Tab-separated table of C-alpha atoms in Angstrom:
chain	number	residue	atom	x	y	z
A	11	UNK	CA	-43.785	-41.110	-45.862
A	12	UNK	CA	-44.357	-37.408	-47.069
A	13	UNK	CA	-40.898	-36.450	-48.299
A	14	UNK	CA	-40.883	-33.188	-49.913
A	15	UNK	CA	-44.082	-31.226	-49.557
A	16	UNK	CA	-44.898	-28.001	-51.836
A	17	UNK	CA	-48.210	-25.956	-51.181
A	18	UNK	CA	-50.279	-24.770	-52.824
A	19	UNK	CA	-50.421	-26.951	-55.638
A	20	UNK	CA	-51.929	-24.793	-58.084
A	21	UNK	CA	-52.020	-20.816	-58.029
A	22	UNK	CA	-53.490	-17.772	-59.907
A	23	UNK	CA	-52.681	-14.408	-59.299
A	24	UNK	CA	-52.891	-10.755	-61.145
A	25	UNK	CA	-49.496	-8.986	-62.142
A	26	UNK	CA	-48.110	-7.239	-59.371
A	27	UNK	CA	-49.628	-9.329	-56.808
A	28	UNK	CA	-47.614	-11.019	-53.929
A	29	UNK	CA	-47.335	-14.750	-52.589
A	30	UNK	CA	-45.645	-17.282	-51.227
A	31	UNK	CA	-44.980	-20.780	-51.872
A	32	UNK	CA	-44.459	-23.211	-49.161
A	33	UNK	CA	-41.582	-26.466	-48.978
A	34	UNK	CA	-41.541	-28.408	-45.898
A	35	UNK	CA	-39.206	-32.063	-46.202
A	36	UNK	CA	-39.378	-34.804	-43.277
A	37	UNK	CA	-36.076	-36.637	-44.146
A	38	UNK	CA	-33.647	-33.838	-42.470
A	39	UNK	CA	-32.389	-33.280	-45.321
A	40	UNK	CA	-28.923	-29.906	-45.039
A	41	UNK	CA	-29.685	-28.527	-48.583
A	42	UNK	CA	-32.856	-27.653	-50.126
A	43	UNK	CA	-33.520	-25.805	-53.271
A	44	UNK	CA	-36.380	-23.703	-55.217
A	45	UNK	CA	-35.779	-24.587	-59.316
A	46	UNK	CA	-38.628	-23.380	-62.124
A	47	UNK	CA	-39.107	-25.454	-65.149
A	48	UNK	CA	-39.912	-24.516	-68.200
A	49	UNK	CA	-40.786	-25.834	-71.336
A	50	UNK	CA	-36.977	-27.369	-73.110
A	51	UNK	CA	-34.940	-25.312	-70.063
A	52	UNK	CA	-34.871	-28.455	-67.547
A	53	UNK	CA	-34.717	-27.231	-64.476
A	54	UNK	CA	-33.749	-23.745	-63.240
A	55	UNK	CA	-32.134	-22.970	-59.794
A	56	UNK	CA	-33.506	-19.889	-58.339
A	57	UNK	CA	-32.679	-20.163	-54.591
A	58	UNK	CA	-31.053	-22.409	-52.586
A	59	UNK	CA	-30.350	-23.062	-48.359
A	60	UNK	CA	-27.141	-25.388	-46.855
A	61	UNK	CA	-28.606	-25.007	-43.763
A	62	UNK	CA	-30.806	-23.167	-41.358
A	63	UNK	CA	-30.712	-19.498	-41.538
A	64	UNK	CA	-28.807	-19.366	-44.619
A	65	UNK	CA	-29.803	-18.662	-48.184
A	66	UNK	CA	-27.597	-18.154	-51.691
A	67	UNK	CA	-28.688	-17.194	-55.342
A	68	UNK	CA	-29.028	-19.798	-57.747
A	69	UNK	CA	-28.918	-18.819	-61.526
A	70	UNK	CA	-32.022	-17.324	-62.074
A	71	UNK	CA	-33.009	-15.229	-58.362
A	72	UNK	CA	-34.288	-11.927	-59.574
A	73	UNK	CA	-37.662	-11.483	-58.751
A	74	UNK	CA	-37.737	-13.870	-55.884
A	75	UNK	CA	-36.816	-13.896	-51.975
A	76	UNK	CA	-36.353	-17.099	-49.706
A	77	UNK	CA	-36.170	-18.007	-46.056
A	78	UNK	CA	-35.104	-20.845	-44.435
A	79	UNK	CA	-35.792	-19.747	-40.691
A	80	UNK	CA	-36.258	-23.609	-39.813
A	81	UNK	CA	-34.452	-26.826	-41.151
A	82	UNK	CA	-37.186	-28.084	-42.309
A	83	UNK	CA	-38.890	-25.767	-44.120
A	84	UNK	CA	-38.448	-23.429	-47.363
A	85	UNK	CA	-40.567	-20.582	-48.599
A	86	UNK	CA	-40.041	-19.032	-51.821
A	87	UNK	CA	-41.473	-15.219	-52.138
A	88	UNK	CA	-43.023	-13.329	-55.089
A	89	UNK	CA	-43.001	-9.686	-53.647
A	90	UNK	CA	-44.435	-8.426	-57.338
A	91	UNK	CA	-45.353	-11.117	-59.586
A	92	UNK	CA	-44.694	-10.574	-63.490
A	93	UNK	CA	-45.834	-12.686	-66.274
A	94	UNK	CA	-42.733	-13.970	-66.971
A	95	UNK	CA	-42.483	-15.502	-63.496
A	96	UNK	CA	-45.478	-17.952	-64.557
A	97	UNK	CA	-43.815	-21.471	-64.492
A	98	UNK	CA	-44.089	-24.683	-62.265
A	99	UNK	CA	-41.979	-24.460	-59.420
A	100	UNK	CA	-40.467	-27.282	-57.943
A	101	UNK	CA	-38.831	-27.391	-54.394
A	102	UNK	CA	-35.790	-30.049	-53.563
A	103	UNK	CA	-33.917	-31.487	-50.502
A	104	UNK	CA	-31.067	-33.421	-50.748
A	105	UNK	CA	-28.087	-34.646	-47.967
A	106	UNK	CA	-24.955	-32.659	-48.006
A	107	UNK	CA	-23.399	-34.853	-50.116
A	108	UNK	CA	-22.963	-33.897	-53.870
A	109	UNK	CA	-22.995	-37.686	-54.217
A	110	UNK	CA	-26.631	-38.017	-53.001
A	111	UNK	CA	-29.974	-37.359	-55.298
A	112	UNK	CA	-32.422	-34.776	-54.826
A	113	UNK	CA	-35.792	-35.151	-53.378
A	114	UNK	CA	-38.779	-33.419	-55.168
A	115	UNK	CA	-41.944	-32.290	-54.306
A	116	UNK	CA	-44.889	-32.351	-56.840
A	117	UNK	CA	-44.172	-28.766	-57.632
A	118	UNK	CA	-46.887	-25.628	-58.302
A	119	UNK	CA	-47.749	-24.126	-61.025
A	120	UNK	CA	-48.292	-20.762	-60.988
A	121	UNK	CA	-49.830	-18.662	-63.865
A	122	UNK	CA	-49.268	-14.386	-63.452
A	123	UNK	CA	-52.101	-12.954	-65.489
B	18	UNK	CA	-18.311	-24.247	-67.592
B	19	UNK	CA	-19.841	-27.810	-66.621
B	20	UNK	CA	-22.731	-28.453	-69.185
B	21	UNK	CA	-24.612	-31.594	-70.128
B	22	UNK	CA	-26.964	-32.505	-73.452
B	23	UNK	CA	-29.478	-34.485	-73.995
B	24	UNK	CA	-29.491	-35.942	-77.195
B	25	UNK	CA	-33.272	-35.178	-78.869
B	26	UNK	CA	-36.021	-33.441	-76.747
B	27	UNK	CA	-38.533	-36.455	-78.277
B	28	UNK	CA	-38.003	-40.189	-78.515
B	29	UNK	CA	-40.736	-42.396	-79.771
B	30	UNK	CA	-40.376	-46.011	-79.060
B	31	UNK	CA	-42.663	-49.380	-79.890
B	32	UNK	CA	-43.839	-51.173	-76.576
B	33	UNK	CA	-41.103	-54.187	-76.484
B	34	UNK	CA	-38.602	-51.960	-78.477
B	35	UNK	CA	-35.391	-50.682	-77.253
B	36	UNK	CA	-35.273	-47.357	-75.151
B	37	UNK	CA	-31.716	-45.463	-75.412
B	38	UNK	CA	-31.815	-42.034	-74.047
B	39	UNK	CA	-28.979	-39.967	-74.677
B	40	UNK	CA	-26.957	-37.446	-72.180
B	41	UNK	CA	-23.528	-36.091	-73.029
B	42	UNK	CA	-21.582	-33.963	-70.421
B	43	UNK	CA	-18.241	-31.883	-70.651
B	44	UNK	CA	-16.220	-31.483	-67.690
B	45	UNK	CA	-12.663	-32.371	-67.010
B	46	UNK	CA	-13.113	-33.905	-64.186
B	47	UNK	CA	-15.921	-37.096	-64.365
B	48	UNK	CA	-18.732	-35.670	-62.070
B	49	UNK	CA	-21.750	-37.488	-60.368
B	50	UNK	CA	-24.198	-38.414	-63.052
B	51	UNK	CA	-27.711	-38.967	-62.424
B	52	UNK	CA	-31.029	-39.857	-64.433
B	53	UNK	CA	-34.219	-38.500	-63.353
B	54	UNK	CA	-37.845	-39.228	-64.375
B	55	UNK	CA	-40.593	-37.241	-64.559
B	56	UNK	CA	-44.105	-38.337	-64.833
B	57	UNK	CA	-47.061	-35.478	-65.936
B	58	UNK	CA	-48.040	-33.675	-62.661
B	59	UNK	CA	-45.119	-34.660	-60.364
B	60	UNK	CA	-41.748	-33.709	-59.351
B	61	UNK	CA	-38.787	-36.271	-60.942
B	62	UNK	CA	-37.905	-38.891	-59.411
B	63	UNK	CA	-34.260	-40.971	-58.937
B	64	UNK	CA	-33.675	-43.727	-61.630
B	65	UNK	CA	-30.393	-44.120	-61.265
B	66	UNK	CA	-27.146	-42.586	-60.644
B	67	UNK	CA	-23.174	-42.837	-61.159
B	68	UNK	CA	-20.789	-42.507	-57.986
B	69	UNK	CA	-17.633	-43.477	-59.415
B	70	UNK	CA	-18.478	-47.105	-58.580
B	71	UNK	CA	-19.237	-49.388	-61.180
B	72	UNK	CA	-19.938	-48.394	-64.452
B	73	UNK	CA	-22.814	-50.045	-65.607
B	74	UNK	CA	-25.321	-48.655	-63.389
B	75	UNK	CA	-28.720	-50.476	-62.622
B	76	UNK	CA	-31.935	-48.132	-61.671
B	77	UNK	CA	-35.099	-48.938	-60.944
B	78	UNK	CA	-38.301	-49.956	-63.208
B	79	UNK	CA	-35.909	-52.339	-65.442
B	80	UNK	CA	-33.313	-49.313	-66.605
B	81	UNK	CA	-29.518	-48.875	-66.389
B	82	UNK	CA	-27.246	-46.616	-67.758
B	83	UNK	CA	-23.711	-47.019	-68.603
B	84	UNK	CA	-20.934	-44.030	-67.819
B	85	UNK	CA	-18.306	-44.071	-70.403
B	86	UNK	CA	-15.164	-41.346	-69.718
B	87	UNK	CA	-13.902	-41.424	-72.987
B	88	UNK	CA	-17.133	-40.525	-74.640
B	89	UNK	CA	-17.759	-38.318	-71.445
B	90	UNK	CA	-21.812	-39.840	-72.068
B	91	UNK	CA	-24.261	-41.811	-69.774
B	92	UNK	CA	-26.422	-43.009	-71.653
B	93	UNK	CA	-29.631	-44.330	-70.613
B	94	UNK	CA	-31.547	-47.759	-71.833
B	95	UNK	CA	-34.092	-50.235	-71.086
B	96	UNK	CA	-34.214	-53.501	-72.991
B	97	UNK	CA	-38.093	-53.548	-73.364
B	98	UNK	CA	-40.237	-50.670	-73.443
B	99	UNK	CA	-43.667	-50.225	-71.835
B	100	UNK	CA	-46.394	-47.920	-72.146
B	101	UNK	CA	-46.086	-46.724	-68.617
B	102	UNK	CA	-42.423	-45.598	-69.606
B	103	UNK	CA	-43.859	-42.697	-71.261
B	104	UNK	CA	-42.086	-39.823	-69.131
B	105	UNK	CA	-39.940	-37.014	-69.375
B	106	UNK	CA	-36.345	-38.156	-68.479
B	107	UNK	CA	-33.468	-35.857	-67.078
B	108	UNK	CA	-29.998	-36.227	-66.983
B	109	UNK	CA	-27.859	-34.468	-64.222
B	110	UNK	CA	-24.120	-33.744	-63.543
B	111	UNK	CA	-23.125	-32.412	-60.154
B	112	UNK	CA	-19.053	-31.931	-59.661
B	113	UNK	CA	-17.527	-34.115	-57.205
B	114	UNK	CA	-16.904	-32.635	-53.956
B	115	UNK	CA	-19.136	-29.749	-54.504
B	116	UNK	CA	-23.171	-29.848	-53.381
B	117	UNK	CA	-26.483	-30.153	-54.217
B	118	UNK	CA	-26.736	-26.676	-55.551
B	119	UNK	CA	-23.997	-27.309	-58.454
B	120	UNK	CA	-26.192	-29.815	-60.011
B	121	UNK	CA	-26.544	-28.502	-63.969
B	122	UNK	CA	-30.104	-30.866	-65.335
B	123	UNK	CA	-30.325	-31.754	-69.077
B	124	UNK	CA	-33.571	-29.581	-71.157
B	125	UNK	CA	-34.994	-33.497	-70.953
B	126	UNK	CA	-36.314	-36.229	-72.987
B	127	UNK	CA	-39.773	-36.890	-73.532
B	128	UNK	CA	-40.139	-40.583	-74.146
B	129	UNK	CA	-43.310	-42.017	-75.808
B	130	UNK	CA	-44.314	-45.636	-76.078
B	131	UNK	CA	-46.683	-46.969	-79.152
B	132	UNK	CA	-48.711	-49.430	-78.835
């Protein structure tokens, strides 16, 4: 019973460098979401999909590109990472429903040197 | 704008004390309210949540919450706390009839439990 699966876990990288961070979810979930927390800011939403092939801005998407190019899956890009982008990110499915709960993965944290 | 507060970013609690956790939100309209948890290394995790259903709401791991419109709160408490309690705890508004992706979270509680 996987649920919602972030990779990689933990993740390095030099200022200016590129990456991406992996979401896959087993429960076919509609919506999924990229959010970064930080310390007494909750959670953040950068990104988010309703469905396959679609994609929106969330509050806080500068910096950052998604893809959803299957249902299942959700990658969250850092085309030029900046210090300020170090954070634990956390990728969420959830039902269509605004009356359903999100899903979380275990999230990644990612310090930009 | 929807918004929501959480009531102190630190509670500290005796194991077999009360736990009240508090979570205010302002919206004209009574949205879905839900209570995440959070524990070190992991992504949070349904307690509970408030559908328009009953009011008293029972979660999981002994907690409930109670959604009250004229205080526009929903607040959360356990009866007995226990050391593996200590968590950071989230409360979340989403607007009816909207989506995942409306969903404002709380800046959290951290909850410890003394011995």
């Amino acid at each position: 019973n996987a649920g919602v699966t972030q990779t990689p876990k933990f993740r390095v990288l030099k200022t200016g460098q590129s990456m991406t961070l992996l979401c896959a979810q087993d429960m076919n979930h509609e919506y999924m979401y990229w959010y970064r927390q930080d310390p007494g800011m909750g959670l953040r939403l950068i990104h988010y999909s309703v469905g396959e092939g679609t994609t929106a801005k969330g509050e806080v998407p500068d910096g950052y590109n998604v893809s959803r190019l299957k249902k299942q899956n959700f990658l969250l890009g850092l085309e030029s990472a900046a210090p300020s982008q170090t954070s634990v990110y956390f990728c969420a499915s959830s039902p269509a429903s605004s009356n359903q709960p999100q899903h979380f993965g275990d999230g990644t944290r990612l310090s930009i040197l | 704008a929807q918004s929501v507060t959480q009531l102190g970013s630190h509670v500290s609690v005796s194991e077999g004390a009360l736990v009240l956790l508090r979570c205010n939100y302002s919206s004209s309209v009574p949205p879905y309210l839900f209570w995440y948890v959070q524990y070190p290394n992991q992504g949070l995790q349904l307690l509970l949540k408030y559908t328009s259903a009953a009011t008293l709401v029972k979660g999981i791991n002994g907690f409930e919450a109670e959604f009250k419109k004229s205080e526009t709160s929903f607040h959360l408490t356990k009866p007995s706390a226990h050391m593996s309690d200590a968590a950071e705890y989230f409360c979340a508004v989403t607007p009816q009839g909207t989506g995942g992706f409306k969903t404002i979270f709380g800046a959290g509680t951290r909850l410890f439990v003394k011995a």
